[in-house]
C-alpha atoms as a PDB file:
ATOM      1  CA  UNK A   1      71.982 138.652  67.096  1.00  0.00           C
ATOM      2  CA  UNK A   2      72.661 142.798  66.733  1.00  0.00           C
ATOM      3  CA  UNK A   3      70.500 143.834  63.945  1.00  0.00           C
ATOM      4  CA  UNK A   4      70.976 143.321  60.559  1.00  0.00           C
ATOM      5  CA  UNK A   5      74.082 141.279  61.333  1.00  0.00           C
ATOM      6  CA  UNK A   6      72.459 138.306  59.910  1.00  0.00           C
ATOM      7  CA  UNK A   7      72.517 139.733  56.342  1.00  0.00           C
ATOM      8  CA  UNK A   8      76.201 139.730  56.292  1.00  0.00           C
ATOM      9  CA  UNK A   9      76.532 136.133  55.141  1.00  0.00           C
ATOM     10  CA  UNK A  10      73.853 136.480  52.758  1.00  0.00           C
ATOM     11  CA  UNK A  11      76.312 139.708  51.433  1.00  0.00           C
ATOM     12  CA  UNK A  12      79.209 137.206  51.118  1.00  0.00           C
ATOM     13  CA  UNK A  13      77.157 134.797  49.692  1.00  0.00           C
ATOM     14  CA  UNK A  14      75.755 136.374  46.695  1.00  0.00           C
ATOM     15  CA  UNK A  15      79.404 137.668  45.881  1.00  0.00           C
ATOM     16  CA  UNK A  16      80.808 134.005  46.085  1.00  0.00           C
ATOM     17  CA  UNK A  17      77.699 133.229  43.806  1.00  0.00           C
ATOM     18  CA  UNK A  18      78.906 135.952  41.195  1.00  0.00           C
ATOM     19  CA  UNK A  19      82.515 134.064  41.024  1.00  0.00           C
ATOM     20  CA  UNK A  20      80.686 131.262  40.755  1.00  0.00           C
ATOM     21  CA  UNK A  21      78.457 131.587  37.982  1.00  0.00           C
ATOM     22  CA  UNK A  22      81.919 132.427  35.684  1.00  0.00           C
ATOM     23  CA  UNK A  23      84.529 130.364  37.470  1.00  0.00           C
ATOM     24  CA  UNK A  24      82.960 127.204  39.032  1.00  0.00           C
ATOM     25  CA  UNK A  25      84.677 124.823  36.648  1.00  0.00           C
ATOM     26  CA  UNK A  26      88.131 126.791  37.066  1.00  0.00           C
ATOM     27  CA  UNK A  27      88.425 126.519  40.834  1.00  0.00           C
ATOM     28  CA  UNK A  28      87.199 123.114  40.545  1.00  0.00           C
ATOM     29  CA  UNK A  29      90.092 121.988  39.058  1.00  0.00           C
ATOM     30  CA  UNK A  30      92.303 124.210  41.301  1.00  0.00           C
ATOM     31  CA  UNK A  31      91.400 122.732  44.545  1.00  0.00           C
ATOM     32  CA  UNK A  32      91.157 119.230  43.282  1.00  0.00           C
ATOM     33  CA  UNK A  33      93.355 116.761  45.478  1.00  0.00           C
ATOM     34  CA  UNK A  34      91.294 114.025  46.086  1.00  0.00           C
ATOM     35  CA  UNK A  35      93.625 111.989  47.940  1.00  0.00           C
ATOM     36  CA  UNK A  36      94.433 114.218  50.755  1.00  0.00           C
ATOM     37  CA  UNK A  37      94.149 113.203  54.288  1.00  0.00           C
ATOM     38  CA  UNK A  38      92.103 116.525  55.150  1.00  0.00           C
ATOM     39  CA  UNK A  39      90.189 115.751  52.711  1.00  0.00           C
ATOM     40  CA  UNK A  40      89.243 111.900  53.468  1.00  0.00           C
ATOM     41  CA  UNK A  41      88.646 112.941  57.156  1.00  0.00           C
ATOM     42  CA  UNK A  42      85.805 115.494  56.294  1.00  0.00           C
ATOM     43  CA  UNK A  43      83.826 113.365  54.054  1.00  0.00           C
ATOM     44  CA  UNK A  44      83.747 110.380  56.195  1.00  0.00           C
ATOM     45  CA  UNK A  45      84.380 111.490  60.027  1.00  0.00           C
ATOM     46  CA  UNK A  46      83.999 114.947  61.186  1.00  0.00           C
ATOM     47  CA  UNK A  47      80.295 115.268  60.405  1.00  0.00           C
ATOM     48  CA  UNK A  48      79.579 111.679  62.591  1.00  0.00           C
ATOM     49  CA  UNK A  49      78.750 114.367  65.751  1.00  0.00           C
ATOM     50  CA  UNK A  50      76.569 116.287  63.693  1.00  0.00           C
ATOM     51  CA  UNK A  51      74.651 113.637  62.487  1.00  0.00           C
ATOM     52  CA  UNK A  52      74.403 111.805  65.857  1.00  0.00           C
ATOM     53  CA  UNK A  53      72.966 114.867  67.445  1.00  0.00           C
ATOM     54  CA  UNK A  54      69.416 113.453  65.701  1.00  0.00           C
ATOM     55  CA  UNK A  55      69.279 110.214  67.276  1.00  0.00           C
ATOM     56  CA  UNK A  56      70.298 112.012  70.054  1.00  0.00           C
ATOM     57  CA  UNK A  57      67.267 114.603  70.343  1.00  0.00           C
ATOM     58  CA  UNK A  58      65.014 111.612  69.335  1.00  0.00           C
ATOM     59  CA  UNK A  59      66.433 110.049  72.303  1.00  0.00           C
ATOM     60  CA  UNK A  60      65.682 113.161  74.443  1.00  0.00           C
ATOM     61  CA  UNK A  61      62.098 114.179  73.285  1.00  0.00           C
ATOM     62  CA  UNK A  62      61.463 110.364  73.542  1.00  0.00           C
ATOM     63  CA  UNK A  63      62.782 110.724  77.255  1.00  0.00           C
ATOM     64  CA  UNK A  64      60.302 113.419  77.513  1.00  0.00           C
ATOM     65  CA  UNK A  65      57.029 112.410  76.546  1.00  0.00           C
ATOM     66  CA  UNK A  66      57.294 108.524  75.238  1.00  0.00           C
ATOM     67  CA  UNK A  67      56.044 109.244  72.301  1.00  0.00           C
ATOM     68  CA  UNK A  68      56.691 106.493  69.835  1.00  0.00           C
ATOM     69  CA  UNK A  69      57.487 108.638  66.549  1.00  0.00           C
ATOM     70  CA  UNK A  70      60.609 109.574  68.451  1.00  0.00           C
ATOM     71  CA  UNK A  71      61.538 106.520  69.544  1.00  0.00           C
ATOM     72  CA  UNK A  72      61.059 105.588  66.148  1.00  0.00           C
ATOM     73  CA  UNK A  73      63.030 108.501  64.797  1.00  0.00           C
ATOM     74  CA  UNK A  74      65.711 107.523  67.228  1.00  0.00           C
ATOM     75  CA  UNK A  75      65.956 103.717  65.763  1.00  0.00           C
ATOM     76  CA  UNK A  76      65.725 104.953  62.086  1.00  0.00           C
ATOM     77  CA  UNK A  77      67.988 107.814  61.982  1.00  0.00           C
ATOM     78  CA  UNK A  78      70.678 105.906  64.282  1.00  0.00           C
ATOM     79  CA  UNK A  79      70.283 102.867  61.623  1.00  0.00           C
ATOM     80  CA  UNK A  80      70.335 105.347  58.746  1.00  0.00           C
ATOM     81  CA  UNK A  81      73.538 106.906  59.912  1.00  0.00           C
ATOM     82  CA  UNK A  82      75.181 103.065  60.525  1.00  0.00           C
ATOM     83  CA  UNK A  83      74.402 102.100  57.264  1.00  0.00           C
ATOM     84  CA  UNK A  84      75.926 105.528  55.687  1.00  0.00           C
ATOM     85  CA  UNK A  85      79.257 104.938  57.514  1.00  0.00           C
ATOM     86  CA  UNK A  86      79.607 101.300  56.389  1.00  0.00           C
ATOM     87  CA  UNK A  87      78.891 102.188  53.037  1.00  0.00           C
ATOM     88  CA  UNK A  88      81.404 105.000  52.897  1.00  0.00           C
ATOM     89  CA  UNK A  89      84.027 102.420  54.089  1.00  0.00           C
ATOM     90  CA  UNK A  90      83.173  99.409  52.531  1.00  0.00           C
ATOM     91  CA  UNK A  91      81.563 100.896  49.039  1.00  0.00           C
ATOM     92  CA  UNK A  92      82.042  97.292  47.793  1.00  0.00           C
ATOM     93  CA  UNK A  93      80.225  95.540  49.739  1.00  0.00           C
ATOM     94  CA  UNK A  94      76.969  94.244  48.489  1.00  0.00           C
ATOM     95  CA  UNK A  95      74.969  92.215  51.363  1.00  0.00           C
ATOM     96  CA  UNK A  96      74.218  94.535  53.670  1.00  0.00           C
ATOM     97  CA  UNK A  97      71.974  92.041  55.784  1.00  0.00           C
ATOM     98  CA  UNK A  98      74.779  90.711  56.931  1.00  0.00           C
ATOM     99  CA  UNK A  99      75.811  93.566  59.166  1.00  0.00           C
ATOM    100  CA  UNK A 100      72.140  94.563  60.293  1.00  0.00           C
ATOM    101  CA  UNK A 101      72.488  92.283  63.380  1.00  0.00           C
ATOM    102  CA  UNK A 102      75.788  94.217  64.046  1.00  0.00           C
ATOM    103  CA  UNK A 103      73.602  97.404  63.915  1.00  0.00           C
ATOM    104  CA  UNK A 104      71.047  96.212  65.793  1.00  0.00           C
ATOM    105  CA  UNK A 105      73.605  95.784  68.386  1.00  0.00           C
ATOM    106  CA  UNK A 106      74.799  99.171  68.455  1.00  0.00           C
ATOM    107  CA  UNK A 107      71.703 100.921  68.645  1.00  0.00           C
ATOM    108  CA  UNK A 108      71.125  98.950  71.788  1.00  0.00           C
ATOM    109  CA  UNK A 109      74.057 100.188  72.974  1.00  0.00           C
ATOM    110  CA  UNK A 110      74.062 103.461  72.003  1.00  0.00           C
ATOM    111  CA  UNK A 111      70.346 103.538  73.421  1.00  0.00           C
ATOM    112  CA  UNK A 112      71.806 102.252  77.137  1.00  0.00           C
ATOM    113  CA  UNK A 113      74.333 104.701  77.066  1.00  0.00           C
ATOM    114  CA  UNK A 114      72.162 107.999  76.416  1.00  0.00           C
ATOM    115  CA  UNK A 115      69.524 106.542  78.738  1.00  0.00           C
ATOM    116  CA  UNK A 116      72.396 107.328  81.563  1.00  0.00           C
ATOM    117  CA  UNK A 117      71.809 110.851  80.868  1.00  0.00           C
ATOM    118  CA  UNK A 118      70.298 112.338  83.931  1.00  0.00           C
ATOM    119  CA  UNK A 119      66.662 113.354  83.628  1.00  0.00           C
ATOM    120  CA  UNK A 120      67.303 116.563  84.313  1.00  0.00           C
ATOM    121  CA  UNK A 121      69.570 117.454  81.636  1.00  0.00           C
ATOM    122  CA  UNK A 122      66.822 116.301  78.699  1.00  0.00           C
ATOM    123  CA  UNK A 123      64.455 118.984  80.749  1.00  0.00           C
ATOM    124  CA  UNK A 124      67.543 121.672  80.515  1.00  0.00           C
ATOM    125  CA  UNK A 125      67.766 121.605  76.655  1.00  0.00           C
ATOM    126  CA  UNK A 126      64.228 120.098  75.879  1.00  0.00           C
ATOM    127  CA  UNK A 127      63.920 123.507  73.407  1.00  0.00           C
ATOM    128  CA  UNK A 128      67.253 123.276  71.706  1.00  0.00           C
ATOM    129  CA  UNK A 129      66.977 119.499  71.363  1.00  0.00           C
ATOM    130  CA  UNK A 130      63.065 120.500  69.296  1.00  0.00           C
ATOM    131  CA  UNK A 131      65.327 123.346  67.690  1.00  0.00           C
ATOM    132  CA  UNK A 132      68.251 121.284  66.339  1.00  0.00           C
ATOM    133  CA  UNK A 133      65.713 118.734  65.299  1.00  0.00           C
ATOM    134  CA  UNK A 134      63.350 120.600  63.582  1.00  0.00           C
ATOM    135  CA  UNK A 135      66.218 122.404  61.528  1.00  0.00           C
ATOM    136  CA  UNK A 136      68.267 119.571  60.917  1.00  0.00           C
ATOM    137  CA  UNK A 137      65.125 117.307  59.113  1.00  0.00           C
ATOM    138  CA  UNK A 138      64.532 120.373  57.414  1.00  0.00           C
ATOM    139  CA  UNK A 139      67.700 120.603  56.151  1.00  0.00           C
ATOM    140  CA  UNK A 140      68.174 117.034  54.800  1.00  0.00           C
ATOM    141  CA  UNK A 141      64.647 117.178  52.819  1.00  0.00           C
ATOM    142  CA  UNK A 142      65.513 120.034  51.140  1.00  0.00           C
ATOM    143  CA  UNK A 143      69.062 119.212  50.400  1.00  0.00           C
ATOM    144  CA  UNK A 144      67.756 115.856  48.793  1.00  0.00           C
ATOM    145  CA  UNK A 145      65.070 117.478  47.304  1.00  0.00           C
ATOM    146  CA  UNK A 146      67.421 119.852  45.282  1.00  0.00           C
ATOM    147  CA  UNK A 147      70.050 117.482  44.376  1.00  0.00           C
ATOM    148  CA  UNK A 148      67.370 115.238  42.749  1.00  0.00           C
ATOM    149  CA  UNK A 149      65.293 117.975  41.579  1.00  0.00           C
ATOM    150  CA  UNK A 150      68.744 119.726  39.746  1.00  0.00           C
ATOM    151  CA  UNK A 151      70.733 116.921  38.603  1.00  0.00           C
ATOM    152  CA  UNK A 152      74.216 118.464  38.396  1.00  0.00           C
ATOM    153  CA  UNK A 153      77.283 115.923  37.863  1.00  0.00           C
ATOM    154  CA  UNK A 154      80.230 116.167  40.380  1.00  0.00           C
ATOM    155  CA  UNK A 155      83.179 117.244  39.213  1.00  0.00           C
ATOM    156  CA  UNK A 156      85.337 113.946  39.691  1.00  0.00           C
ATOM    157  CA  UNK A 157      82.333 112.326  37.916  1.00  0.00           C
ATOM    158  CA  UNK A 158      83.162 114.182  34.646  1.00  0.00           C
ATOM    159  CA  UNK A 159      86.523 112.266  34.179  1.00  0.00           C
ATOM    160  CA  UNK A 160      88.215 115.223  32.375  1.00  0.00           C
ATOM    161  CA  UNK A 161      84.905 114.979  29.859  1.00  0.00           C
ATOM    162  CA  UNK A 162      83.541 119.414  30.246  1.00  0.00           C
ATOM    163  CA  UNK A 163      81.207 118.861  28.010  1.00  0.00           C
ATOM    164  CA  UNK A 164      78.828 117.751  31.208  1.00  0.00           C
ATOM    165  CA  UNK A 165      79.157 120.480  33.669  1.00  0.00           C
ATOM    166  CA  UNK A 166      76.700 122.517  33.495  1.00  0.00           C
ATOM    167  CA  UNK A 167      76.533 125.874  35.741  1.00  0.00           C
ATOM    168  CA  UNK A 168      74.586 126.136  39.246  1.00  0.00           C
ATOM    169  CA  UNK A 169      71.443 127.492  37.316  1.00  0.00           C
ATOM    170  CA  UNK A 170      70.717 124.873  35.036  1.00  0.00           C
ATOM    171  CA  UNK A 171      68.310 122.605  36.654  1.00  0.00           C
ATOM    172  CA  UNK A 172      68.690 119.004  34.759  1.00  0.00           C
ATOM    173  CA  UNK A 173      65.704 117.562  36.670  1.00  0.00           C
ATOM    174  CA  UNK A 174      66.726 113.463  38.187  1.00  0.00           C
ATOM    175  CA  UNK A 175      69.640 111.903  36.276  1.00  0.00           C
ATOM    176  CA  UNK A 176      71.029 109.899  39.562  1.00  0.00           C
ATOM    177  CA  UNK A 177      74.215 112.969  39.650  1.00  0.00           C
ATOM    178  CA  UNK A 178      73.845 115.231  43.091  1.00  0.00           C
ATOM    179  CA  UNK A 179      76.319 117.423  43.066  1.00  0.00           C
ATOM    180  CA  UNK A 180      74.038 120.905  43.791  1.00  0.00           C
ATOM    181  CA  UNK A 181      73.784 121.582  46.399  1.00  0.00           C
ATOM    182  CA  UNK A 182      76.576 119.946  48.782  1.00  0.00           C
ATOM    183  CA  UNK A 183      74.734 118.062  51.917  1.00  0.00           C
ATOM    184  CA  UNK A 184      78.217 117.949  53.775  1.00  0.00           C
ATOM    185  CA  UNK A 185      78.805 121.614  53.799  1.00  0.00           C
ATOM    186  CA  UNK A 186      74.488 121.993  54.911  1.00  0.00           C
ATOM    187  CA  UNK A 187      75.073 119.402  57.810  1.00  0.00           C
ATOM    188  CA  UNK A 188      78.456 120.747  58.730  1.00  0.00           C
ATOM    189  CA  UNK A 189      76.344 124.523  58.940  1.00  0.00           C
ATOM    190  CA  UNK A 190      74.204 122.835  61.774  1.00  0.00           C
ATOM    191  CA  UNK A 191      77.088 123.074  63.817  1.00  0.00           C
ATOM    192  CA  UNK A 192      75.365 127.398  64.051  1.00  0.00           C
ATOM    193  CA  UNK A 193      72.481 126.250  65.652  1.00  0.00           C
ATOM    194  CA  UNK A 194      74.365 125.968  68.989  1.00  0.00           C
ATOM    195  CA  UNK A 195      74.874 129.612  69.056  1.00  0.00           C
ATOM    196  CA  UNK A 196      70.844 129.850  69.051  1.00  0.00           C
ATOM    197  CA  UNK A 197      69.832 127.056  71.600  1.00  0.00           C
ATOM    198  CA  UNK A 198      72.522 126.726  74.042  1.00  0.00           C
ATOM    199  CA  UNK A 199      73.732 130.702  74.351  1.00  0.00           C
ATOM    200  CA  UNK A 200      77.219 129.988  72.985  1.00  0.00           C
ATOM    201  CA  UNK A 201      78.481 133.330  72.156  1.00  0.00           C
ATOM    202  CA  UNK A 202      82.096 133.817  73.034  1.00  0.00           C
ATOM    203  CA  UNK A 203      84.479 134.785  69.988  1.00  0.00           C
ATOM    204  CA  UNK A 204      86.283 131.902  70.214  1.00  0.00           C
ATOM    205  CA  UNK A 205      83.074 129.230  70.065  1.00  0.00           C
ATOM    206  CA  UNK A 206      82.473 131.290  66.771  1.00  0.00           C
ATOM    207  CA  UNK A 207      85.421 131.281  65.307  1.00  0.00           C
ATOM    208  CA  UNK A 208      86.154 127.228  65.625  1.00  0.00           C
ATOM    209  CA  UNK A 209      82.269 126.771  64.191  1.00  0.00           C
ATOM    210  CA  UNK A 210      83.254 129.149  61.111  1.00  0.00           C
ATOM    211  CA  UNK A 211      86.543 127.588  60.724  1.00  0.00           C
ATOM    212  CA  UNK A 212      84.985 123.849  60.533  1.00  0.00           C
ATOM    213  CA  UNK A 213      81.967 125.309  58.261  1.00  0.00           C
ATOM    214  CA  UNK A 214      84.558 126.985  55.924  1.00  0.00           C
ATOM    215  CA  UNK A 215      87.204 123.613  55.955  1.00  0.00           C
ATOM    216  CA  UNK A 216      84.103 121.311  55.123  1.00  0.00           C
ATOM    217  CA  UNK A 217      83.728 124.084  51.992  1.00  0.00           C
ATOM    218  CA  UNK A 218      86.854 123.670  50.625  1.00  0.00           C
ATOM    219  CA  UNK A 219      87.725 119.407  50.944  1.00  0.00           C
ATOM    220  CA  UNK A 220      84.195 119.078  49.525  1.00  0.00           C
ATOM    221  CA  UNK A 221      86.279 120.661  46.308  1.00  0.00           C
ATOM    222  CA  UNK A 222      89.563 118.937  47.120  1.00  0.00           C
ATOM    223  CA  UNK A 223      87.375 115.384  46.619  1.00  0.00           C
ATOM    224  CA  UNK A 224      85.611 116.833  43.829  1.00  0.00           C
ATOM    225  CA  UNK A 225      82.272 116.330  45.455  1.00  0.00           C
ATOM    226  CA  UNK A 226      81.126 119.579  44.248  1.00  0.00           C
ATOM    227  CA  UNK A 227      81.628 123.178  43.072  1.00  0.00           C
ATOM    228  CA  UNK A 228      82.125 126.239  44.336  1.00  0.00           C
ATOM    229  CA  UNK A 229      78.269 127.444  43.758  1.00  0.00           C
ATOM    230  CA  UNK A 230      77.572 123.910  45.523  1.00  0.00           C
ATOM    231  CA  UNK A 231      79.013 124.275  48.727  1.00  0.00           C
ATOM    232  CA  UNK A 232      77.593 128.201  49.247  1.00  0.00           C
ATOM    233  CA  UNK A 233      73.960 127.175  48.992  1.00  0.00           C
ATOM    234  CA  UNK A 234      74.353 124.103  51.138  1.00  0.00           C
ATOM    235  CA  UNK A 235      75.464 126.277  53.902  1.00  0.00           C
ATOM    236  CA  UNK A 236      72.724 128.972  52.555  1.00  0.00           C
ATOM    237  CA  UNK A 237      70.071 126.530  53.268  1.00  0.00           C
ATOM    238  CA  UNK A 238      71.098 125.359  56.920  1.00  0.00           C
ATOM    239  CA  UNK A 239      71.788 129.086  58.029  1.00  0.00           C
ATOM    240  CA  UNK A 240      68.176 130.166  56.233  1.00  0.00           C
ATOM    241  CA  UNK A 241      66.587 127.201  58.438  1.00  0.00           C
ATOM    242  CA  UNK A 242      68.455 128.202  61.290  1.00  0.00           C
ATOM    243  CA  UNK A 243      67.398 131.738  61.057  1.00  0.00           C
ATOM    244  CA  UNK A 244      63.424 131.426  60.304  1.00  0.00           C
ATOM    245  CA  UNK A 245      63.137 128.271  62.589  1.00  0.00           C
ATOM    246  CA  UNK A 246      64.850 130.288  65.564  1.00  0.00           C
ATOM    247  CA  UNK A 247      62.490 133.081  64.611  1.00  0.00           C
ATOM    248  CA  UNK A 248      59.850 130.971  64.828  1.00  0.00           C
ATOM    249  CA  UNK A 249      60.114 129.439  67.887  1.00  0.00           C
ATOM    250  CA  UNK A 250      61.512 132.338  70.111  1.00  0.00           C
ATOM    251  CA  UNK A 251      59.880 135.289  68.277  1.00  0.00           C
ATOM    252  CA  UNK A 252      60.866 138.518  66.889  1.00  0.00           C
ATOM    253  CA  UNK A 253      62.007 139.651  70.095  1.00  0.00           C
ATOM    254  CA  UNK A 254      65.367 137.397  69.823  1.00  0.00           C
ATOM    255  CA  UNK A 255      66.497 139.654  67.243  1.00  0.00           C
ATOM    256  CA  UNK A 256      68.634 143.382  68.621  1.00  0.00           C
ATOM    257  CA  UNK A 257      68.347 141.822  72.138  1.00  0.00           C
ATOM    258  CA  UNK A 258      71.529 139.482  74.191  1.00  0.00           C
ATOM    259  CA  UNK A 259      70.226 136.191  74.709  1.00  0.00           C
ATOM    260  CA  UNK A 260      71.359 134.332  72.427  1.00  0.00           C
ATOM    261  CA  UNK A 261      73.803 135.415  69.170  1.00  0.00           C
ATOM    262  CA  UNK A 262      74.778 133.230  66.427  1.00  0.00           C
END
């Protein structure tokens, strides 16, 4: 990355928060269609190859040195994922035992079919596969942490009722409402940490990865998932990650040189 180009989200960021802190509810109810196709596809289907890149580096790292917290990892998260799909399509349903087998089933499968991977190609990206993993975890605990931790209601939870929004600031502590900060729009954001690991660079590869980050932004409003201030600091978190954890692991010398760019 050329120096000091990193700060220029963090610029449009704290401007977005600005609008934010006086026009969250407004915009809200502007972008509010919840029934939109675009919308629907977002929240249950384009983030499925995001998330099933952590099974996936389980899968690899577990390739690499058999160690059994990844194959572990690779089981839980693959299980976790399952179970979040089903629910999103079948919210009604109440016995979830009865699909486990059906899980159980896929994981087997899904395990057989990444084991076809050559060898070689778990060695190639053994780095970005530690990278990706490393930031995405990351991600997810503090994403949960400060939707529990602030307590904000969603906006189609207030059923036309203002008197409970409350702005981005006001931290409510755990009520069982996790609207702050938006998890979609922070897993969407790992989609960045290509540019890092596998030396993606070409205008193009950056402008399809900004256009998806920036789409998931704006249907998370259409469904009324969450605000405006929501959606900035769940991609503020993933790029932070992204940024220290890259530093981290490759060193200051990443930074004014061309090997890799985000």
């Amino acid at each position: 990355m050329k120096k000091y180009q990193w700060c220029i989200p963090y610029l449009a960021v704290v401007l977005g928060m600005f609008i934010a802190t006086k026009y969250d509810l407004t915009l809200a109810r502007w972008f509010y269609h919840p029934n939109q196709p675009l919308g629907i596809f977002f929240e249950r289907i384009a983030l499925l190859p995001i998330e099933f890149m952590i099974p996936i580096c389980f899968f690899g790292l577990f390739q690499r040195n058999q160690h059994v917290v990844n194959g572990a990892g690779f089981v839980i998260s693959t299980l976790i994922i399952l179970f979040d799909v089903f629910k999103y399509w079948f919210p009604m349903h109440e016995v979830w035992w009865n699909v486990l087998p059906v899980f159980l089933l896929v994981i087997v499968l899904f395990y057989r079919l990444l084991h076809r991977i050559p060898m070689t190609l778990w060695d190639k990206h053994e780095q970005f596969l530690r990278f990706y993993l490393t930031v995405a975890l990351l991600t997810l605990a503090l994403t949960f942490g400060f939707k529990s931790l602030w307590g904000r209601v969603r906006f189609r939870e207030m059923a036309g009722d203002d008197s409970s929004f409350t702005p981005w600031y006001v931290v409510n502590g755990y009520n069982n409402h996790h609207s702050f900060p938006s998890a979609h729009t922070a897993m969407m954001s790992l989609i960045l940490c290509r540019h890092m690991g596998l030396k993606m660079t070409t205008v193009k590869q950056k402008a399809v990865d900004g256009v998806l980050v920036l789409a998931m932004m704006v249907t998370r409003m259409m469904m009324g998932a969450h605000f405006f201030s929501d959606v900035l600091i769940g991609f503020t978190i993933t790029y932070t990650l992204i940024l220290l954890i890259d530093k981290m692991m490759y060193g200051s010398d990443r930074y004014g040189t061309t090997r890799y760019h985000i």
